[in-house]
Each structure stands twice: as structure tokens, then as C-alpha cells.
Amino acid sequence: MNFKLSEEHEMIRKMVRDFAKNEVAPTAGERDEEERFDREIFDKMAELGLTGIPWPEEYGGIGSDYLAYCITVEELSRVCASTGVTLSAHTSLAGWPIYKFGSEEQKQKFLRPMALGEKIGAYGLTEPGSGSDAGGMKTTARRDGDSYILNGSKIFITNGGIADIYVVFAVTDTTQKHNGTSAFIVEANTPGFSVGKKEKKLGIRSSPTTEIIFEDCRVPAENMLGQEGEGFKIAMMTLDGGRNGIAAQAVGIAQGALDAATDYAKERVQFGKPIALQQGIGFKLADMATSIEAARLLTYQAAWLESEGLPYGKESAMSKLFAGDTAMKVTTEAVQVFGGYGYTKDYPVERYMRDAKITQIYEGTQEIQRLVISRMITK
Amino acid sequence: MNLSWTQEQQMMRKMVQDFARTEISPFIEKMEKGEFPREILTKMGELGLMGIPIPEKYGGVEMDFPSYIIAIHELSKISATVGVILSVHTSVGTNPILYYGNEAQKQKYVPKLASGEYLGAFCLTEPSAGSDAGSLKSRAVVDSDHYVINGSKVFITNGGEADIYIVFASVDSKGISAFIVEKNTPGLIIGKDEQKMGLHGSRTVQLTFEDMRIPKGNLLGEEGQGLKIALGNLDVGRIGIAAQALGIAEAAYEAAVDYAKERVQFGKPIAHQQGVGFKLADMATNIEAAKLLVYRAAELRSLGLPCGKEASMAKLFASKTAMGVTTEAIQIFGGYGYTEDYPVERYFRDAKVTEIYEGTSEIQRIVISKQL
């Protein structure tokens, strides 16, 4: 067993850390306040090759691995969770299914511009009546000549409104449940496709989350991803890997909060000494640091398994479950360490706490992760 | 032991529930945008809610202490902002004068505070004196028949809106002392409004005292008695904050239960999934325990018995419960809970401060452990 990261991985970490500090951190607070997505930040990530990390060069990527990608999402999320999820949804949720299930033409036409950062990707599965019960979706896709006509709507779409490419799921055979859905690649400028309501959220406010609507939206048949009836499988397999990206985001959020809390605790003097030297605070920081180490190891493990071509579904779910809970707990305690100051917007920790909560919900709630894990361990 | 409510207490609960629903609910959105609920406070004054435990002799309605706690509890269920404004106004804005003031001070200030004509505030915390309140730096120097105060305070609830500020400053060689400062006193400078995570409609400001002159007659209690006054009133204040936390937790829990019974996934209401049902069970249990701790502390207080440990336990547990319950309540709502369309994210943002102000949870643990 070797826990040391390779030179390449350390270089990527350093590169992304510097980028995050210089280009992302300075505006993170105001972008959160204004609920503003900054395309320039995404463009700069593209210039650094960060928008197609795991994809081979022939598809516009840099041919690195899932671990490098996790490290990238982690380092971005350390300063801005919104930027972390923008990249995660783009890479794991939109890029991955095209990479795994796309035809050569689809990969050149859609994956390549996404990998180069020329286009942004998104993933549309959730509907008002089907969240955790994704199989209960109602959006339909009816074959008509050399097209499919899509009708329905999706909600809570990360990168909604800024994406050019949407990987969406619809029912092609209403007589079946799981085997009746198919996946489609829909371009934003397709007639009949529109972006609906933008959600006002507790956190990750500079990541746009919207409804998307299909009204007799005609999608070319060659935009079907994989085979007819394979949609649910593609959706679930995509989430298997996607949740590892969210785990990385959660680890980043937690680490950012811990760093801030530790620095403050060393500086803040009360009762004649830095509060870090009070057991009540020191022990808290120790627990926070320990949980983050464990969360990071779980996250890197799942990424390594995926890169090695080994099964990773259980480990990925574990990483998301543990890291999400860690982020929520660590950020809540980080605000506590800052006392009254932590409750104000002058300090970043209250933003981290608001951002952390979503990591327990999206890409499969903690409850769904437990279902996935328990099914696998009791098989 | 008697766990039933008196008639008066039941009436108070119903009255406040009705008031909160009809008068406060419509104003929530404006408060979330930062508007201070001045009109609501006026109406509360008309109903006697701004002087619940204050003796009739001083203009209050002289109800028992648990009735006051009931009011904070029920107000906070609808709006934690209104809950804290009242709690600070009465517990630490009015009570110090009632318990430590001379007759002249009591006659001058308490009736107006009790009627709600005046709003009270409590100014102890400074940038370098939070948990370590005793290390505050504001100074009061005698100058013929005045004190001249210099210094600054931070995180003052009701600051900028209050008519009366109870200010703590050190008198050389005598120690920390308490002073009654009226608004518009020259040298009293209302500073920055804090932009907070939650409790948006509650004004929280910094204050600066620049050669602020107040009459000697506005010394509250004796010179050097200030810390005793501050910490003595925090006992009561903690029970109020515990009640606020309880209200927040209950509001979040009730919203979550209703949603879980309605939301169908996998063919049944999610409340019937063990993962959700067990969560709700834990939430409900913790809320029951918190409720008992809060009202037990209130009862001890109303009997004039020592309640410092119980007040700290109530505040520690209720605030922890509020934080835990609101975090899980958002979880139960799934993606919807993360949006501003549903109230649970507001309860989550409001809950956090109950673990911090009027003595952090860490300070509560110190208070409790010292008494074990």
C-alpha cells in the first residue's frame, strides 16, 4: 500500500490551489451574496486544462485520472464550493456518461468541446415527483421519424441556464419502469427546450440551479446516449462516480472551514491565552481534523478504484456519506469556534456552513447512500 | 411534581400563538430582507407582551416567569427574530434596572420599558472581550457629577433601535460597573449593522462611546457591581434563549413531519421509510427533553430558587437540539429544503446563533461543570 501522492498529483494540487487562491477566493463571498456565476472563472479553468481532467487527449482532455480530478474539486471547494460543484457536475455528471456510453461521433461532437471548456455540461434527472425515486420520472420521449420528441420538465439542475449540453433522461417505454427510460444529449439551443425558474438557495449560491422544460422538444435520434431502455442504468452509473466528486467537494469545504477555525483559534486570546489552548476548543479541532483525514482517504480510495478499473460503487457511496456528514459537522463547529464573528458575513465560515448542507442532499441523499451501501454489504 | 399548565399560562400560550400567526407571519419576508419589526413590537406592547414578568407596580402585567418563557417560545416558533428582540428587551434590557436600580431609576425607566414605549438593549461584549467578559476595556471616569465613558461594544442586539442601553464599563480601582444610557446621549455612536447568517430582522450593531457623558444618577447598582449584574441577568437571559431555540426546533420539526407525511416516493409517504421515521423520532425525543429542561429552569426561577446550572443546561441542550433538528429538517425536505421557497433553511440559519450568544455552549459547559 502506498499513500503518497505522485508528483503529478502534487503538481495539480499546487496548481489548483494557487489558481483558487488568486482567481476564485477573492470574489467568492460577493458572488455568493449576489448569486452570480462568473463565466470568466470557468474559462480560466479551461485554460489550465481543468475542464477535462480524466478524458483522453483525443477527446480534448488532459488524460489524467479521477484522483487528479478529485484533488481539483477539493482544492476549488476549499475556497468556493460553488466553483467546485460547477466543475463536478460538468465533468462527472455530463462528461462521464458521454465518455462511457457515447458513440465516437458523440464524443467528438459533445465531449470534446466540454473537455476544452468551450461548452458547459449539465445533467437532468430529477423531477418534482421523482427525487430519490428517480425511476418514477415522467418526462417522455416519443419516437417520431429520425427524432425523439421530449415533453416534461426537470428541476434542481446544477449549471442550468449556463450549460450548452444537457444529458437528460426520459421515458421511452411507458409500459416498463426502470427499463423504459433512455438518455439523450440535448443542446441548449434546441427549439422546445427552455430554462425555467432559477432557485434561490441557502448555499452554493453562485452555482445556478434551475428548472429545465421540454415542450415538444425535437431531439435527433442520433443524440440518444447508449441504447433505448438503458437510461436508468446510465443515470445510476453516472451518479456512482458523481457522488465521489461531491465527496471531494465536501472534503474541500470542511478543510477550508477547519483552516479558518484553526488560524482564528491560534490568534484569538481570551482568559489570557489563545482559545486553541482551551481543551474545549482544542479537542473540537482535533475531532474535526480527524474526520477530515478519514473523509479524504475514503474519497481518494474511491477515485483510485475507479482509475484502476475496479468496482467502486460502495466506496464511492461511503465517501459521499462520510464526507458530507463531516462537512456539515465541521462547518457548524467552525462557526462556533469563531463565536459571534463566525455568525457574520465578514468571515467566510457561515458561507461554508450554508454550502456544506447540500452535500448531504444532492447526487443521492445520505439516506440513499445508506440504502446503496446496505444493499451491497448485505448481498 | 405537577406537569400541567395553569389557566393563565395556557391563555398566554394561545394568545401568543394567535398573535404570532396573524401579526408576525405576514411580516416574515420583510424581516428576512432586514426590516426591523417596529410595528410588531408596538402591537406586542399593546398586548402587554413587552413587560410580562414585570410587577404591575412598575407597569408590567406581573405574570409568572414561565408565562414569559412561553411567550418567547411561541413567538420564536414563527419568528426567532421577534423572539430574541423580546428576550433581550426584558431579560437583560429591563431586568437589570428592576433588580439593581434605585427607586428613582425604576420609576423613570421600568414602566416605559414594560409598556413597550421604550426598547431595551444590553451592552457587554467588546471586540476583545467575548466569552472573557471580565476583560472588557470600556472605561468610565468620574467628572464632577457625570461619568465619562470611552470604549466600544460589539454584537449589540436591538442596538440602534433601543431607547435604553445597559452599558458595562470599568471604573478605575472599583472595577466593572453598570450604567443606564439613554439613546441620543452625545458621544453614543451607533456603528455598523452586522450582516448575519440568520435573525435578519434583528438589528445587531457595534457601538462606540466617545467621551460619552452620563449623569452620576445613571450608575446602576454600586461601582464594581457590574459583572455581578451582568452575569446574574444572563442566568435569566439563558432561559429565554433556550426557549427561543426550542421554538425554532419545534417549527422545523413540525414542518418536517407534515412534509414527510405528504411526500410520496417509492409508492409511500417518506415518513414510512425507517430512515426518515427514525430521524423524526429522534428529533421529537430531543425536543421533548429540551422542553422539559427549559420549563424546569423557568419554574425554579419563578420560585426564587437557584437555577444557574439548570438555566445553562437548558440553553446548552435546547440550542444543540435546535441546530440538530433544523439540519435534519432540511434533509427531510430534500432539495426543496435547500431553497428559500420553504422555511426550513431560515430555521437552520437562525438556530446556529443560539449556540453562541448569551454564553457559548462552551461557556455553558464551564458553568455546569463548575457546579458538579
mmCIF file of N, CA and C in Angstrom, chain A residues 35 127-134 155-156 177 197 199-205 268-272 278 280-281 284 328 332-333 335-336 339-346 350-351 353-358 360-361 365-368 370-371, chain B residues 126-133 135 154-155 192 194-200 206 263-267 275-276 279 323 326-328 330-331 334-341 345-346 348-353 355-356 360-363 365-366:
data_model
loop_
_atom_site.group_PDB
_atom_site.id
_atom_site.type_symbol
_atom_site.label_atom_id
_atom_site.label_comp_id
_atom_site.label_asym_id
_atom_site.label_seq_id
_atom_site.Cartn_x
_atom_site.Cartn_y
_atom_site.Cartn_z
ATOM 1 N N GLU A 35 -25.532 35.849 -5.815
ATOM 2 C CA GLU A 35 -25.996 34.652 -6.556
ATOM 3 C C GLU A 35 -25.516 34.717 -8.001
ATOM 4 N N GLU A 127 -37.094 15.274 -11.047
ATOM 5 C CA GLU A 127 -38.351 15.951 -11.390
ATOM 6 C C GLU A 127 -39.100 16.233 -10.097
ATOM 7 N N PRO A 128 -40.125 17.089 -10.162
ATOM 8 C CA PRO A 128 -40.871 17.393 -8.930
ATOM 9 C C PRO A 128 -41.379 16.123 -8.236
ATOM 10 N N GLY A 129 -41.812 15.136 -8.992
ATOM 11 C CA GLY A 129 -42.357 13.925 -8.373
ATOM 12 C C GLY A 129 -41.362 12.787 -8.266
ATOM 13 N N SER A 130 -40.130 13.023 -8.714
ATOM 14 C CA SER A 130 -39.150 11.934 -8.626
ATOM 15 C C SER A 130 -37.791 12.501 -8.248
ATOM 16 N N GLY A 131 -37.506 12.400 -6.924
ATOM 17 C CA GLY A 131 -36.215 12.834 -6.430
ATOM 18 C C GLY A 131 -35.411 11.590 -6.154
ATOM 19 N N SER A 132 -35.481 11.131 -4.896
ATOM 20 C CA SER A 132 -34.813 9.878 -4.555
ATOM 21 C C SER A 132 -35.368 8.742 -5.420
ATOM 22 N N ASP A 133 -36.656 8.796 -5.701
ATOM 23 C CA ASP A 133 -37.288 7.765 -6.534
ATOM 24 C C ASP A 133 -37.162 8.159 -8.003
ATOM 25 N N ALA A 134 -35.894 8.171 -8.455
ATOM 26 C CA ALA A 134 -35.613 8.650 -9.811
ATOM 27 C C ALA A 134 -36.369 7.859 -10.867
ATOM 28 N N ILE A 155 -36.080 19.487 -12.484
ATOM 29 C CA ILE A 155 -35.783 20.564 -11.531
ATOM 30 C C ILE A 155 -34.433 20.336 -10.862
ATOM 31 N N PHE A 156 -33.970 21.407 -10.205
ATOM 32 C CA PHE A 156 -32.720 21.367 -9.428
ATOM 33 C C PHE A 156 -31.520 21.019 -10.311
ATOM 34 N N LYS A 177 -40.806 0.144 -16.014
ATOM 35 C CA LYS A 177 -40.321 1.193 -15.117
ATOM 36 C C LYS A 177 -38.849 1.465 -15.443
ATOM 37 N N LYS A 197 -37.432 28.363 -13.916
ATOM 38 C CA LYS A 197 -37.157 29.078 -12.660
ATOM 39 C C LYS A 197 -35.742 28.820 -12.138
ATOM 40 N N GLU A 199 -33.513 28.699 -8.845
ATOM 41 C CA GLU A 199 -33.759 28.569 -7.413
ATOM 42 C C GLU A 199 -32.942 29.574 -6.595
ATOM 43 N N LYS A 200 -33.571 30.102 -5.538
ATOM 44 C CA LYS A 200 -32.832 30.912 -4.563
ATOM 45 C C LYS A 200 -32.481 29.952 -3.426
ATOM 46 N N LYS A 201 -31.185 29.806 -3.174
ATOM 47 C CA LYS A 201 -30.761 28.730 -2.293
ATOM 48 C C LYS A 201 -30.091 29.196 -1.021
ATOM 49 N N LEU A 202 -30.010 28.295 -0.071
ATOM 50 C CA LEU A 202 -29.313 28.529 1.192
ATOM 51 C C LEU A 202 -27.817 28.695 0.944
ATOM 52 N N GLY A 203 -27.268 27.892 0.057
ATOM 53 C CA GLY A 203 -25.828 27.955 -0.194
ATOM 54 C C GLY A 203 -25.551 27.609 -1.643
ATOM 55 N N ILE A 204 -24.284 27.375 -1.942
ATOM 56 C CA ILE A 204 -23.764 27.249 -3.317
ATOM 57 C C ILE A 204 -24.518 28.197 -4.231
ATOM 58 N N ARG A 205 -24.602 29.465 -3.792
ATOM 59 C CA ARG A 205 -25.455 30.434 -4.462
ATOM 60 C C ARG A 205 -24.867 30.949 -5.762
ATOM 61 N N ARG A 268 -6.964 34.229 18.533
ATOM 62 C CA ARG A 268 -7.939 34.829 19.443
ATOM 63 C C ARG A 268 -7.569 34.534 20.898
ATOM 64 N N VAL A 269 -7.284 35.605 21.665
ATOM 65 C CA VAL A 269 -6.910 35.436 23.060
ATOM 66 C C VAL A 269 -8.093 35.790 23.952
ATOM 67 N N GLN A 270 -8.449 34.870 24.832
ATOM 68 C CA GLN A 270 -9.428 35.145 25.866
ATOM 69 C C GLN A 270 -8.909 34.439 27.111
ATOM 70 N N PHE A 271 -9.231 34.999 28.297
ATOM 71 C CA PHE A 271 -8.754 34.399 29.544
ATOM 72 C C PHE A 271 -7.234 34.184 29.483
ATOM 73 N N GLY A 272 -6.550 35.135 28.874
ATOM 74 C CA GLY A 272 -5.093 35.131 28.938
ATOM 75 C C GLY A 272 -4.354 34.195 28.005
ATOM 76 N N GLN A 278 -7.455 26.073 24.931
ATOM 77 C CA GLN A 278 -8.521 25.594 25.820
ATOM 78 C C GLN A 278 -8.910 24.210 25.318
ATOM 79 N N GLY A 280 -11.627 22.707 25.473
ATOM 80 C CA GLY A 280 -12.923 22.722 24.791
ATOM 81 C C GLY A 280 -12.806 23.022 23.310
ATOM 82 N N ILE A 281 -11.846 23.841 22.958
ATOM 83 C CA ILE A 281 -11.642 24.198 21.559
ATOM 84 C C ILE A 281 -10.654 23.243 20.901
ATOM 85 N N LYS A 284 -12.116 19.983 20.043
ATOM 86 C CA LYS A 284 -13.041 20.150 18.917
ATOM 87 C C LYS A 284 -12.247 20.129 17.603
ATOM 88 N N MET A 328 -20.763 18.925 7.140
ATOM 89 C CA MET A 328 -21.824 19.599 7.890
ATOM 90 C C MET A 328 -21.388 19.817 9.332
ATOM 91 N N THR A 332 -20.297 23.559 11.025
ATOM 92 C CA THR A 332 -21.107 24.034 12.151
ATOM 93 C C THR A 332 -20.198 24.343 13.341
ATOM 94 N N GLU A 333 -19.216 23.492 13.591
ATOM 95 C CA GLU A 333 -18.276 23.732 14.668
ATOM 96 C C GLU A 333 -17.326 24.883 14.356
ATOM 97 N N VAL A 335 -18.029 27.636 12.736
ATOM 98 C CA VAL A 335 -18.735 28.880 13.088
ATOM 99 C C VAL A 335 -18.656 29.069 14.602
ATOM 100 N N GLN A 336 -18.842 27.975 15.332
ATOM 101 C CA GLN A 336 -18.798 28.014 16.789
ATOM 102 C C GLN A 336 -17.460 28.533 17.294
ATOM 103 N N GLY A 339 -17.130 32.111 17.337
ATOM 104 C CA GLY A 339 -18.052 32.855 18.180
ATOM 105 C C GLY A 339 -18.933 33.786 17.370
ATOM 106 N N GLY A 340 -19.263 34.928 17.942
ATOM 107 C CA GLY A 340 -20.155 35.869 17.271
ATOM 108 C C GLY A 340 -19.674 36.254 15.886
ATOM 109 N N TYR A 341 -18.370 36.406 15.735
ATOM 110 C CA TYR A 341 -17.822 36.788 14.424
ATOM 111 C C TYR A 341 -18.164 35.753 13.351
ATOM 112 N N GLY A 342 -18.204 34.490 13.763
ATOM 113 C CA GLY A 342 -18.492 33.432 12.786
ATOM 114 C C GLY A 342 -19.888 33.519 12.219
ATOM 115 N N TYR A 343 -20.771 34.192 12.945
ATOM 116 C CA TYR A 343 -22.168 34.316 12.525
ATOM 117 C C TYR A 343 -22.368 35.483 11.553
ATOM 118 N N THR A 344 -21.307 36.293 11.355
ATOM 119 C CA THR A 344 -21.453 37.431 10.445
ATOM 120 C C THR A 344 -20.852 37.109 9.093
ATOM 121 N N LYS A 345 -21.271 37.905 8.112
ATOM 122 C CA LYS A 345 -20.776 37.699 6.751
ATOM 123 C C LYS A 345 -19.385 38.281 6.547
ATOM 124 N N ASP A 346 -18.815 38.883 7.576
ATOM 125 C CA ASP A 346 -17.432 39.372 7.463
ATOM 126 C C ASP A 346 -16.435 38.226 7.412
ATOM 127 N N GLU A 350 -19.625 31.145 7.829
ATOM 128 C CA GLU A 350 -21.082 30.928 7.748
ATOM 129 C C GLU A 350 -21.465 30.511 6.325
ATOM 130 N N ARG A 351 -20.723 30.989 5.331
ATOM 131 C CA ARG A 351 -20.959 30.552 3.948
ATOM 132 C C ARG A 351 -20.619 29.070 3.802
ATOM 133 N N MET A 353 -20.771 26.821 6.048
ATOM 134 C CA MET A 353 -21.820 26.044 6.718
ATOM 135 C C MET A 353 -23.058 25.944 5.831
ATOM 136 N N ARG A 354 -23.413 27.024 5.182
ATOM 137 C CA ARG A 354 -24.564 27.005 4.271
ATOM 138 C C ARG A 354 -24.258 26.120 3.052
ATOM 139 N N ASP A 355 -23.044 26.176 2.577
ATOM 140 C CA ASP A 355 -22.659 25.359 1.423
ATOM 141 C C ASP A 355 -22.632 23.873 1.775
ATOM 142 N N ALA A 356 -22.168 23.559 2.991
ATOM 143 C CA ALA A 356 -21.988 22.153 3.369
ATOM 144 C C ALA A 356 -23.283 21.365 3.300
ATOM 145 N N LYS A 357 -24.385 22.000 3.670
ATOM 146 C CA LYS A 357 -25.642 21.255 3.805
ATOM 147 C C LYS A 357 -26.042 20.516 2.541
ATOM 148 N N ILE A 358 -25.830 21.114 1.388
ATOM 149 C CA ILE A 358 -26.291 20.491 0.139
ATOM 150 C C ILE A 358 -25.534 19.194 -0.157
ATOM 151 N N GLN A 360 -25.116 16.859 1.697
ATOM 152 C CA GLN A 360 -25.834 15.737 2.308
ATOM 153 C C GLN A 360 -27.091 15.379 1.509
ATOM 154 N N ILE A 361 -27.415 16.192 0.505
ATOM 155 C CA ILE A 361 -28.691 16.043 -0.195
ATOM 156 C C ILE A 361 -28.553 15.625 -1.658
ATOM 157 N N THR A 365 -29.279 11.498 -1.637
ATOM 158 C CA THR A 365 -29.265 11.917 -0.236
ATOM 159 C C THR A 365 -28.454 10.915 0.591
ATOM 160 N N GLN A 366 -28.118 11.345 1.802
ATOM 161 C CA GLN A 366 -27.394 10.448 2.722
ATOM 162 C C GLN A 366 -28.204 9.169 2.942
ATOM 163 N N GLU A 367 -29.523 9.323 2.932
ATOM 164 C CA GLU A 367 -30.378 8.162 3.132
ATOM 165 C C GLU A 367 -30.225 7.181 1.960
ATOM 166 N N ILE A 368 -30.178 7.716 0.757
ATOM 167 C CA ILE A 368 -29.972 6.868 -0.419
ATOM 168 C C ILE A 368 -28.581 6.227 -0.381
ATOM 169 N N ARG A 370 -26.990 5.348 2.211
ATOM 170 C CA ARG A 370 -27.068 4.251 3.175
ATOM 171 C C ARG A 370 -27.775 3.052 2.560
ATOM 172 N N LEU A 371 -28.794 3.350 1.744
ATOM 173 C CA LEU A 371 -29.515 2.262 1.059
ATOM 174 C C LEU A 371 -28.554 1.518 0.130
ATOM 175 N N GLU B 126 -17.284 43.112 23.868
ATOM 176 C CA GLU B 126 -16.388 44.006 23.127
ATOM 177 C C GLU B 126 -15.565 43.169 22.161
ATOM 178 N N PRO B 127 -14.892 43.830 21.208
ATOM 179 C CA PRO B 127 -14.097 43.045 20.251
ATOM 180 C C PRO B 127 -13.130 42.071 20.931
ATOM 181 N N SER B 128 -12.489 42.507 22.052
ATOM 182 C CA SER B 128 -11.559 41.577 22.690
ATOM 183 C C SER B 128 -12.105 40.988 23.987
ATOM 184 N N ALA B 129 -13.397 41.141 24.203
ATOM 185 C CA ALA B 129 -13.991 40.553 25.405
ATOM 186 C C ALA B 129 -15.319 39.927 25.040
ATOM 187 N N GLY B 130 -15.253 38.636 24.686
ATOM 188 C CA GLY B 130 -16.461 37.900 24.339
ATOM 189 C C GLY B 130 -16.781 36.993 25.503
ATOM 190 N N SER B 131 -16.325 35.720 25.376
ATOM 191 C CA SER B 131 -16.504 34.804 26.499
ATOM 192 C C SER B 131 -15.817 35.368 27.739
ATOM 193 N N ASP B 132 -14.692 36.026 27.540
ATOM 194 C CA ASP B 132 -13.944 36.607 28.653
ATOM 195 C C ASP B 132 -14.451 38.014 28.919
ATOM 196 N N ALA B 133 -15.727 38.075 29.355
ATOM 197 C CA ALA B 133 -16.380 39.377 29.536
ATOM 198 C C ALA B 133 -15.625 40.252 30.529
ATOM 199 N N SER B 135 -12.689 40.902 30.845
ATOM 200 C CA SER B 135 -11.537 41.649 30.349
ATOM 201 C C SER B 135 -11.943 42.840 29.492
ATOM 202 N N VAL B 154 -19.705 45.440 20.813
ATOM 203 C CA VAL B 154 -19.958 44.779 19.536
ATOM 204 C C VAL B 154 -21.066 43.748 19.723
ATOM 205 N N PHE B 155 -21.796 43.475 18.626
ATOM 206 C CA PHE B 155 -22.868 42.467 18.636
ATOM 207 C C PHE B 155 -24.010 42.841 19.567
ATOM 208 N N LYS B 192 -21.704 50.164 12.857
ATOM 209 C CA LYS B 192 -22.036 49.243 11.783
ATOM 210 C C LYS B 192 -23.122 48.236 12.159
ATOM 211 N N GLU B 194 -24.357 44.598 11.699
ATOM 212 C CA GLU B 194 -23.770 43.328 11.256
ATOM 213 C C GLU B 194 -24.688 42.655 10.232
ATOM 214 N N GLN B 195 -24.078 42.108 9.176
ATOM 215 C CA GLN B 195 -24.831 41.284 8.217
ATOM 216 C C GLN B 195 -24.670 39.849 8.702
ATOM 217 N N LYS B 196 -25.774 39.254 9.146
ATOM 218 C CA LYS B 196 -25.669 37.975 9.827
ATOM 219 C C LYS B 196 -26.186 36.814 8.984
ATOM 220 N N MET B 197 -25.832 35.644 9.425
ATOM 221 C CA MET B 197 -26.298 34.421 8.750
ATOM 222 C C MET B 197 -27.817 34.276 8.880
ATOM 223 N N GLY B 198 -28.323 34.609 10.073
ATOM 224 C CA GLY B 198 -29.756 34.472 10.314
ATOM 225 C C GLY B 198 -30.238 35.627 11.174
ATOM 226 N N LEU B 199 -31.437 35.484 11.720
ATOM 227 C CA LEU B 199 -32.064 36.544 12.515
ATOM 228 C C LEU B 199 -31.955 37.874 11.791
ATOM 229 N N HIS B 200 -32.346 37.866 10.526
ATOM 230 C CA HIS B 200 -32.104 39.029 9.692
ATOM 231 C C HIS B 200 -32.819 40.288 10.146
ATOM 232 N N GLN B 206 -22.548 47.574 16.215
ATOM 233 C CA GLN B 206 -21.392 47.980 17.014
ATOM 234 C C GLN B 206 -21.724 49.343 17.623
ATOM 235 N N ARG B 263 -45.123 13.739 1.235
ATOM 236 C CA ARG B 263 -44.226 13.451 0.119
ATOM 237 C C ARG B 263 -44.171 11.948 -0.156
ATOM 238 N N VAL B 264 -44.618 11.551 -1.334
ATOM 239 C CA VAL B 264 -44.612 10.143 -1.707
ATOM 240 C C VAL B 264 -43.445 9.853 -2.640
ATOM 241 N N GLN B 265 -42.645 8.865 -2.277
ATOM 242 C CA GLN B 265 -41.598 8.361 -3.157
ATOM 243 C C GLN B 265 -41.595 6.848 -2.945
ATOM 244 N N PHE B 266 -41.252 6.104 -4.004
ATOM 245 C CA PHE B 266 -41.239 4.638 -3.912
ATOM 246 C C PHE B 266 -42.595 4.131 -3.404
ATOM 247 N N GLY B 267 -43.660 4.794 -3.805
ATOM 248 C CA GLY B 267 -45.002 4.290 -3.532
ATOM 249 C C GLY B 267 -45.569 4.552 -2.152
ATOM 250 N N GLY B 275 -35.655 5.162 7.511
ATOM 251 C CA GLY B 275 -34.610 6.183 7.508
ATOM 252 C C GLY B 275 -35.130 7.550 7.888
ATOM 253 N N VAL B 276 -36.352 7.842 7.497
ATOM 254 C CA VAL B 276 -36.947 9.141 7.814
ATOM 255 C C VAL B 276 -37.709 9.081 9.134
ATOM 256 N N LYS B 279 -35.489 9.198 12.090
ATOM 257 C CA LYS B 279 -34.961 10.552 12.229
ATOM 258 C C LYS B 279 -35.972 11.436 12.961
ATOM 259 N N MET B 323 -30.049 23.155 16.550
ATOM 260 C CA MET B 323 -29.110 23.007 15.444
ATOM 261 C C MET B 323 -29.276 21.642 14.795
ATOM 262 N N THR B 326 -32.905 21.347 13.005
ATOM 263 C CA THR B 326 -33.070 22.133 11.771
ATOM 264 C C THR B 326 -32.213 21.558 10.645
ATOM 265 N N THR B 327 -31.027 21.035 10.985
ATOM 266 C CA THR B 327 -30.177 20.415 9.960
ATOM 267 C C THR B 327 -30.894 19.197 9.365
ATOM 268 N N GLU B 328 -31.524 18.394 10.227
ATOM 269 C CA GLU B 328 -32.252 17.217 9.740
ATOM 270 C C GLU B 328 -33.548 17.594 9.039
ATOM 271 N N ILE B 330 -34.100 20.159 7.092
ATOM 272 C CA ILE B 330 -33.772 20.452 5.686
ATOM 273 C C ILE B 330 -33.585 19.129 4.947
ATOM 274 N N GLN B 331 -32.886 18.189 5.603
ATOM 275 C CA GLN B 331 -32.621 16.890 4.988
ATOM 276 C C GLN B 331 -33.911 16.207 4.567
ATOM 277 N N GLY B 334 -35.370 17.324 1.459
ATOM 278 C CA GLY B 334 -34.559 17.090 0.259
ATOM 279 C C GLY B 334 -34.193 18.401 -0.414
ATOM 280 N N GLY B 335 -34.127 18.371 -1.738
ATOM 281 C CA GLY B 335 -33.724 19.568 -2.481
ATOM 282 C C GLY B 335 -34.587 20.780 -2.158
ATOM 283 N N TYR B 336 -35.871 20.560 -1.971
ATOM 284 C CA TYR B 336 -36.767 21.686 -1.665
ATOM 285 C C TYR B 336 -36.351 22.403 -0.393
ATOM 286 N N GLY B 337 -35.859 21.646 0.589
ATOM 287 C CA GLY B 337 -35.477 22.247 1.865
ATOM 288 C C GLY B 337 -34.320 23.213 1.737
ATOM 289 N N TYR B 338 -33.582 23.080 0.652
ATOM 290 C CA TYR B 338 -32.407 23.927 0.425
ATOM 291 C C TYR B 338 -32.791 25.234 -0.252
ATOM 292 N N THR B 339 -34.055 25.382 -0.653
ATOM 293 C CA THR B 339 -34.473 26.601 -1.342
ATOM 294 C C THR B 339 -35.204 27.535 -0.401
ATOM 295 N N GLU B 340 -35.287 28.796 -0.799
ATOM 296 C CA GLU B 340 -35.955 29.800 0.017
ATOM 297 C C GLU B 340 -37.477 29.690 -0.077
ATOM 298 N N ASP B 341 -37.981 28.785 -0.905
ATOM 299 C CA ASP B 341 -39.428 28.585 -1.003
ATOM 300 C C ASP B 341 -39.998 27.939 0.251
ATOM 301 N N GLU B 345 -34.833 26.335 5.730
ATOM 302 C CA GLU B 345 -33.469 26.867 5.651
ATOM 303 C C GLU B 345 -33.329 28.113 6.539
ATOM 304 N N ARG B 346 -34.412 28.848 6.724
ATOM 305 C CA ARG B 346 -34.370 30.000 7.644
ATOM 306 C C ARG B 346 -34.208 29.504 9.081
ATOM 307 N N PHE B 348 -32.754 26.848 10.073
ATOM 308 C CA PHE B 348 -31.357 26.378 10.159
ATOM 309 C C PHE B 348 -30.421 27.557 10.387
ATOM 310 N N ARG B 349 -30.594 28.628 9.636
ATOM 311 C CA ARG B 349 -29.714 29.800 9.771
ATOM 312 C C ARG B 349 -29.942 30.491 11.114
ATOM 313 N N ASP B 350 -31.191 30.513 11.559
ATOM 314 C CA ASP B 350 -31.491 31.147 12.841
ATOM 315 C C ASP B 350 -30.960 30.326 14.008
ATOM 316 N N ALA B 351 -31.028 29.005 13.885
ATOM 317 C CA ALA B 351 -30.660 28.130 15.009
ATOM 318 C C ALA B 351 -29.222 28.321 15.453
ATOM 319 N N LYS B 352 -28.312 28.515 14.505
ATOM 320 C CA LYS B 352 -26.890 28.486 14.846
ATOM 321 C C LYS B 352 -26.513 29.476 15.942
ATOM 322 N N VAL B 353 -27.064 30.683 15.898
ATOM 323 C CA VAL B 353 -26.634 31.702 16.858
ATOM 324 C C VAL B 353 -27.038 31.344 18.287
ATOM 325 N N GLU B 355 -26.433 28.766 19.766
ATOM 326 C CA GLU B 355 -25.312 28.047 20.385
ATOM 327 C C GLU B 355 -24.194 29.013 20.764
ATOM 328 N N ILE B 356 -24.317 30.274 20.358
ATOM 329 C CA ILE B 356 -23.225 31.232 20.516
ATOM 330 C C ILE B 356 -23.509 32.345 21.512
ATOM 331 N N THR B 360 -21.594 31.110 24.997
ATOM 332 C CA THR B 360 -21.447 29.999 24.047
ATOM 333 C C THR B 360 -21.717 28.676 24.752
ATOM 334 N N SER B 361 -21.931 27.635 23.948
ATOM 335 C CA SER B 361 -22.130 26.307 24.527
ATOM 336 C C SER B 361 -20.921 25.899 25.367
ATOM 337 N N GLU B 362 -19.746 26.382 24.969
ATOM 338 C CA GLU B 362 -18.530 26.058 25.720
ATOM 339 C C GLU B 362 -18.586 26.708 27.108
ATOM 340 N N ILE B 363 -19.026 27.958 27.143
ATOM 341 C CA ILE B 363 -19.181 28.635 28.433
ATOM 342 C C ILE B 363 -20.250 27.934 29.279
ATOM 343 N N ARG B 365 -20.906 24.868 29.311
ATOM 344 C CA ARG B 365 -20.285 23.655 29.860
ATOM 345 C C ARG B 365 -19.383 23.993 31.039
ATOM 346 N N ILE B 366 -18.706 25.151 30.956
ATOM 347 C CA ILE B 366 -17.868 25.568 32.083
ATOM 348 C C ILE B 366 -18.750 25.855 33.301
#
